[in-house]
Coordinates of N, CA and C in Angstrom, one line a residue:
X11 N 24.6 111.6 -68.8 CA 25.2 112.8 -69.5 C 24.1 113.4 -70.4
X12 N 23.4 112.6 -71.1 CA 22.4 113.2 -72.1 C 21.2 113.7 -71.4
X13 N 20.8 113.2 -70.3 CA 19.5 113.6 -69.7 C 19.5 114.9 -69.0
X14 N 20.7 115.6 -68.9 CA 20.7 116.9 -68.2 C 20.5 118.1 -69.0
X15 N 20.3 118.0 -70.3 CA 20.0 119.1 -71.1 C 18.6 119.0 -71.7
X16 N 18.0 120.1 -72.0 CA 16.7 120.1 -72.7 C 17.0 119.6 -74.1
X17 N 16.0 119.0 -74.8 CA 16.2 118.5 -76.2 C 16.7 119.6 -77.1
X18 N 16.3 120.8 -76.9 CA 16.7 121.9 -77.8 C 18.1 122.3 -77.6
X19 N 18.7 121.9 -76.4 CA 20.1 122.3 -76.1 C 21.1 121.1 -76.5
X20 N 20.6 120.0 -76.9 CA 21.4 118.9 -77.2 C 22.0 119.0 -78.6
X21 N 23.3 118.6 -78.8 CA 23.8 118.6 -80.1 C 23.1 117.5 -80.9
X22 N 23.3 117.5 -82.2 CA 22.7 116.4 -83.1 C 23.2 115.0 -82.6
X23 N 24.4 114.9 -82.3 CA 25.0 113.6 -81.8 C 24.3 113.2 -80.5
X24 N 24.3 114.1 -79.6 CA 23.7 113.8 -78.3 C 22.2 113.4 -78.4
X25 N 21.5 114.2 -79.2 CA 20.1 113.9 -79.4 C 19.8 112.6 -79.9
X26 N 20.5 112.2 -81.0 CA 20.3 110.9 -81.6 C 20.7 109.8 -80.7
X27 N 21.8 110.0 -80.0 CA 22.2 108.9 -79.1 C 21.3 108.8 -77.9
X28 N 20.5 109.8 -77.5 CA 19.7 109.8 -76.4 C 18.3 109.2 -76.7
X29 N 18.0 109.1 -77.9 CA 16.6 108.7 -78.3 C 16.4 107.3 -78.6
X30 N 17.4 106.5 -78.8 CA 17.2 105.1 -79.2 C 17.3 104.1 -78.0
X31 N 16.2 104.1 -77.3 CA 16.2 103.1 -76.2 C 17.1 103.5 -75.1
X32 N 17.2 102.6 -74.1 CA 18.0 102.9 -72.9 C 19.4 102.3 -73.1
X33 N 19.6 101.3 -74.0 CA 20.9 100.7 -74.1 C 21.8 101.5 -75.1
X34 N 22.7 102.2 -74.6 CA 23.6 103.0 -75.4 C 25.0 102.5 -75.3
X35 N 25.2 101.2 -74.8 CA 26.5 100.6 -74.6 C 27.3 100.6 -75.9
X36 N 26.7 100.5 -77.0 CA 27.4 100.4 -78.3 C 28.1 101.7 -78.6
X37 N 27.7 102.8 -78.1 CA 28.3 104.1 -78.3 C 29.8 104.1 -78.0
X38 N 30.1 103.6 -76.8 CA 31.5 103.6 -76.4 C 32.4 102.7 -77.3
X39 N 31.8 101.8 -78.0 CA 32.6 100.9 -78.9 C 32.7 101.4 -80.3
X40 N 32.1 102.5 -80.6 CA 32.1 103.1 -81.9 C 33.5 103.6 -82.2
X41 N 33.9 103.4 -83.5 CA 35.2 103.9 -83.9 C 35.3 105.4 -83.8
X42 N 34.2 106.1 -83.9 CA 34.1 107.5 -83.9 C 33.9 108.1 -82.5
X43 N 33.9 107.3 -81.5 CA 33.5 107.7 -80.1 C 34.5 108.8 -79.7
X44 N 35.7 108.8 -80.1 CA 36.7 109.7 -79.6 C 37.0 110.8 -80.6
X45 N 36.2 110.8 -81.7 CA 36.4 111.8 -82.8 C 35.6 113.1 -82.5
X46 N 36.1 114.2 -82.8 CA 35.3 115.5 -82.7 C 34.1 115.4 -83.6
X47 N 32.9 115.8 -83.1 CA 31.7 115.7 -83.9 C 31.8 116.4 -85.2
X48 N 32.6 117.5 -85.3 CA 32.7 118.2 -86.6 C 33.2 117.4 -87.7
X49 N 34.0 116.4 -87.4 CA 34.6 115.5 -88.4 C 33.5 114.6 -89.0
X50 N 32.4 114.3 -88.2 CA 31.4 113.5 -88.7 C 30.3 114.2 -89.5
X51 N 30.3 115.5 -89.3 CA 29.2 116.3 -90.0 C 29.8 117.1 -91.1
X52 N 30.2 116.4 -92.1 CA 30.8 117.0 -93.3 C 29.9 116.9 -94.5
X53 N 30.3 117.6 -95.6 CA 29.5 117.5 -96.8 C 30.3 117.1 -98.0
X54 N 29.7 116.7 -99.0 CA 30.3 116.4 -100.3 C 31.3 115.3 -100.2
X55 N 32.4 115.5 -100.9 CA 33.4 114.4 -101.0 C 34.0 114.0 -99.7
X56 N 34.0 114.8 -98.7 CA 34.5 114.5 -97.3 C 33.7 113.4 -96.7
X57 N 32.5 113.2 -97.1 CA 31.6 112.2 -96.5 C 32.2 110.8 -96.9
X58 N 32.8 110.7 -98.0 CA 33.3 109.4 -98.4 C 34.3 108.8 -97.4
X59 N 35.2 109.7 -96.9 CA 36.2 109.2 -96.0 C 35.6 108.8 -94.7
X60 N 34.6 109.6 -94.2 CA 33.9 109.2 -93.0 C 33.2 107.9 -93.2
X61 N 32.5 107.7 -94.3 CA 31.8 106.5 -94.6 C 32.7 105.3 -94.5
X62 N 33.8 105.4 -95.1 CA 34.7 104.2 -95.1 C 35.1 103.8 -93.7
X63 N 35.3 104.7 -92.8 CA 35.6 104.4 -91.4 C 34.4 103.6 -90.8
X64 N 33.2 104.0 -91.2 CA 32.0 103.3 -90.6 C 32.0 101.9 -91.0
X65 N 32.5 101.5 -92.1 CA 32.5 100.1 -92.5 C 33.6 99.3 -91.9
X66 N 34.4 99.9 -91.1 CA 35.3 99.2 -90.2 C 34.8 99.0 -88.8
X67 N 33.7 99.6 -88.5 CA 33.2 99.7 -87.1 C 32.3 98.6 -86.8
X68 N 32.5 98.0 -85.6 CA 31.7 96.8 -85.2 C 30.2 97.2 -84.8
X69 N 30.0 98.4 -84.6 CA 28.6 98.8 -84.1 C 27.9 99.7 -85.2
X70 N 28.3 99.5 -86.5 CA 27.7 100.3 -87.6 C 26.2 100.1 -87.6
X71 N 25.7 98.9 -87.5 CA 24.2 98.8 -87.6 C 23.5 99.4 -86.4
X72 N 24.0 99.4 -85.2 CA 23.4 100.0 -84.1 C 23.4 101.5 -84.3
X73 N 24.5 102.1 -84.8 CA 24.6 103.5 -85.1 C 23.5 103.9 -86.2
X74 N 23.5 103.1 -87.2 CA 22.5 103.4 -88.3 C 21.1 103.3 -87.7
X75 N 20.8 102.3 -87.0 CA 19.4 102.2 -86.4 C 19.1 103.4 -85.5
X76 N 20.1 103.8 -84.7 CA 19.9 105.0 -83.9 C 19.5 106.2 -84.7
X77 N 20.3 106.4 -85.8 CA 20.0 107.6 -86.6 C 18.7 107.5 -87.3
X78 N 18.3 106.3 -87.8 CA 17.0 106.1 -88.4 C 15.9 106.3 -87.4
X79 N 16.0 105.8 -86.2 CA 15.0 105.9 -85.2 C 14.8 107.3 -84.7
X80 N 15.9 108.1 -84.6 CA 15.8 109.5 -84.2 C 15.6 110.4 -85.3
X81 N 15.6 109.9 -86.6 CA 15.6 110.7 -87.8 C 16.6 111.8 -87.8
X82 N 17.9 111.4 -87.5 CA 19.0 112.4 -87.5 C 19.1 113.0 -88.8
X83 N 19.2 114.3 -88.8 CA 19.1 115.1 -90.1 C 20.5 115.4 -90.7
X84 N 21.5 115.3 -89.9 CA 22.9 115.7 -90.4 C 23.9 114.7 -90.1
X85 N 24.9 114.7 -90.9 CA 26.1 113.9 -90.7 C 26.0 112.5 -91.3
X86 N 27.1 111.7 -91.2 CA 27.2 110.4 -91.6 C 26.9 109.5 -90.3
X87 N 26.0 108.6 -90.4 CA 25.7 107.7 -89.3 C 25.6 106.3 -89.8
X88 N 26.3 105.4 -89.3 CA 26.2 104.0 -89.7 C 26.6 103.8 -91.2
X89 N 27.4 104.8 -91.7 CA 27.9 104.7 -93.1 C 26.9 105.3 -94.1
X90 N 25.9 105.9 -93.7 CA 24.9 106.5 -94.6 C 24.9 108.0 -94.4
X91 N 24.6 108.7 -95.5 CA 24.5 110.1 -95.5 C 23.0 110.4 -95.1
X92 N 22.8 111.7 -94.8 CA 21.5 112.1 -94.5 C 20.5 111.9 -95.7
X93 N 21.0 112.1 -96.9 CA 20.1 111.9 -98.1 C 19.7 110.4 -98.2
X94 N 20.6 109.5 -97.9 CA 20.3 108.1 -98.0 C 19.3 107.7 -96.8
X95 N 19.6 108.2 -95.7 CA 18.7 107.9 -94.5 C 17.3 108.5 -94.8
X96 N 17.2 109.7 -95.3 CA 15.8 110.2 -95.6 C 15.1 109.3 -96.6
X97 N 15.8 108.8 -97.6 CA 15.2 108.0 -98.6 C 14.7 106.7 -98.0
X98 N 15.4 106.1 -97.1 CA 15.0 104.9 -96.4 C 13.8 105.2 -95.5
X99 N 13.8 106.3 -94.8 CA 12.6 106.7 -94.0 C 11.4 106.9 -94.8
X100 N 11.5 107.5 -96.0 CA 10.3 107.7 -96.9 C 9.8 106.3 -97.4
X101 N 10.8 105.4 -97.7 CA 10.4 104.1 -98.3 C 9.8 103.2 -97.3
X102 N 10.2 103.3 -96.0 CA 9.7 102.4 -95.0 C 9.1 103.3 -93.8
X103 N 8.0 104.0 -94.1 CA 7.5 104.9 -93.1 C 6.9 104.2 -91.9
X104 N 6.6 103.0 -91.9 CA 6.0 102.3 -90.8 C 6.9 101.5 -90.0
X105 N 8.2 101.5 -90.3 CA 9.2 100.8 -89.5 C 9.2 101.3 -88.1
X106 N 9.2 100.4 -87.1 CA 9.2 100.8 -85.7 C 10.5 100.4 -85.0
X107 N 11.1 99.3 -85.3 CA 12.3 98.9 -84.6 C 13.4 98.7 -85.7
X108 N 14.2 99.8 -85.9 CA 15.1 99.8 -87.0 C 16.3 98.8 -86.8
X109 N 16.7 98.6 -85.5 CA 17.8 97.7 -85.3 C 17.3 96.2 -85.6
X110 N 16.1 95.9 -85.2 CA 15.6 94.6 -85.6 C 15.5 94.4 -87.1
X111 N 15.0 95.4 -87.8 CA 14.8 95.4 -89.2 C 16.2 95.2 -89.9
X112 N 17.2 96.0 -89.5 CA 18.5 95.9 -90.1 C 19.1 94.6 -89.9
X113 N 18.9 94.0 -88.7 CA 19.6 92.7 -88.4 C 18.9 91.5 -89.0
X114 N 17.5 91.6 -89.2 CA 16.8 90.3 -89.5 C 15.9 90.4 -90.7
X115 N 15.7 91.5 -91.3 CA 14.7 91.6 -92.4 C 15.3 90.9 -93.6
X116 N 14.3 90.3 -94.4 CA 14.7 89.6 -95.6 C 14.6 90.6 -96.8
X117 N 14.2 91.8 -96.5 CA 14.2 92.9 -97.6 C 15.5 93.0 -98.3
X118 N 15.6 93.1 -99.6 CA 16.9 93.2 -100.3 C 17.7 94.4 -99.8
X119 N 17.1 95.5 -99.4 CA 17.8 96.6 -98.9 C 18.5 96.3 -97.6
X120 N 17.8 95.6 -96.7 CA 18.3 95.2 -95.4 C 19.6 94.3 -95.6
X121 N 19.5 93.4 -96.6 CA 20.7 92.6 -96.9 C 21.8 93.5 -97.4
X122 N 21.5 94.4 -98.2 CA 22.5 95.3 -98.7 C 23.2 96.1 -97.6
X123 N 22.4 96.6 -96.7 CA 22.9 97.4 -95.6 C 23.7 96.6 -94.6
X124 N 23.5 95.3 -94.5 CA 24.3 94.4 -93.7 C 25.6 94.0 -94.3
X125 N 25.8 94.2 -95.6 CA 27.0 93.8 -96.2 C 28.1 94.8 -95.8
X126 N 29.4 94.3 -96.0 CA 30.5 95.1 -95.5 C 31.0 96.1 -96.5
X127 N 30.2 96.5 -97.4 CA 30.6 97.6 -98.4 C 29.6 98.7 -98.4
X128 N 29.9 99.8 -99.0 CA 29.0 101.0 -99.1 C 27.8 100.6 -99.9
X129 N 26.6 100.6 -99.4 CA 25.4 100.2 -100.1 C 25.0 101.2 -101.1
X130 N 24.2 100.6 -102.1 CA 23.6 101.5 -103.1 C 22.1 101.7 -102.7
X131 N 22.0 102.4 -101.6 CA 20.7 102.7 -101.0 C 19.7 103.2 -102.0
X132 N 20.0 104.2 -102.7 CA 19.1 104.9 -103.6 C 18.5 104.0 -104.7
X133 N 19.3 103.1 -105.2 CA 18.8 102.2 -106.2 C 17.8 101.2 -105.7
X134 N 17.7 101.0 -104.4 CA 16.7 100.2 -103.8 C 15.4 100.9 -103.4
X135 N 15.5 102.2 -103.2 CA 14.3 102.9 -102.7 C 13.7 103.9 -103.8
X136 N 14.4 104.1 -104.9 CA 13.8 104.9 -105.9 C 13.2 104.1 -107.0
X137 N 11.9 104.2 -107.3 CA 11.3 103.3 -108.3 C 11.9 103.5 -109.7
X138 N 12.3 104.7 -110.1 CA 12.8 104.9 -111.4 C 14.2 104.2 -111.6
X139 N 14.8 103.9 -110.5 CA 16.1 103.2 -110.5 C 16.0 101.7 -110.3
X140 N 14.9 101.2 -110.0 CA 14.7 99.8 -109.6 C 15.1 98.9 -110.7
X141 N 14.9 99.3 -112.0 CA 15.3 98.4 -113.1 C 16.8 98.3 -113.3
X142 N 17.5 99.2 -112.6 CA 19.0 99.2 -112.8 C 19.7 98.6 -111.6
X143 N 19.0 98.0 -110.7 CA 19.6 97.3 -109.5 C 20.4 96.1 -110.0
X144 N 21.5 96.0 -109.3 CA 22.4 94.8 -109.6 C 22.3 93.8 -108.4
X145 N 22.3 92.6 -108.7 CA 22.2 91.6 -107.6 C 23.3 91.6 -106.6

């Protein structure tokens, strides 16, 4: 499905899903698989509702890894907003395999991202907030 369009013709969802390796079997298991993409690409307070659904999803880490790998610019992916994903990408510019990092890294942020609650990403990646981190 994704290989038939030029990259410039792909939607943000299609592009991100087409760039993270060959195994996209997780996509069909995502809670949002049958949701209209416009629902996922919201701003402001509406993002909270979308995020909460992500934390009920069995493939949240795969989705987040896909978004980080493809540097998805818009929408909520794996429970994180574009602002949070950009902060992670800036903080870990040399990461190569995001799924492996998310699943097995001993970094405090990786532990936070694996937890079943909305993470406090910015407190882990912003130096001025590091003193305010809670265990």
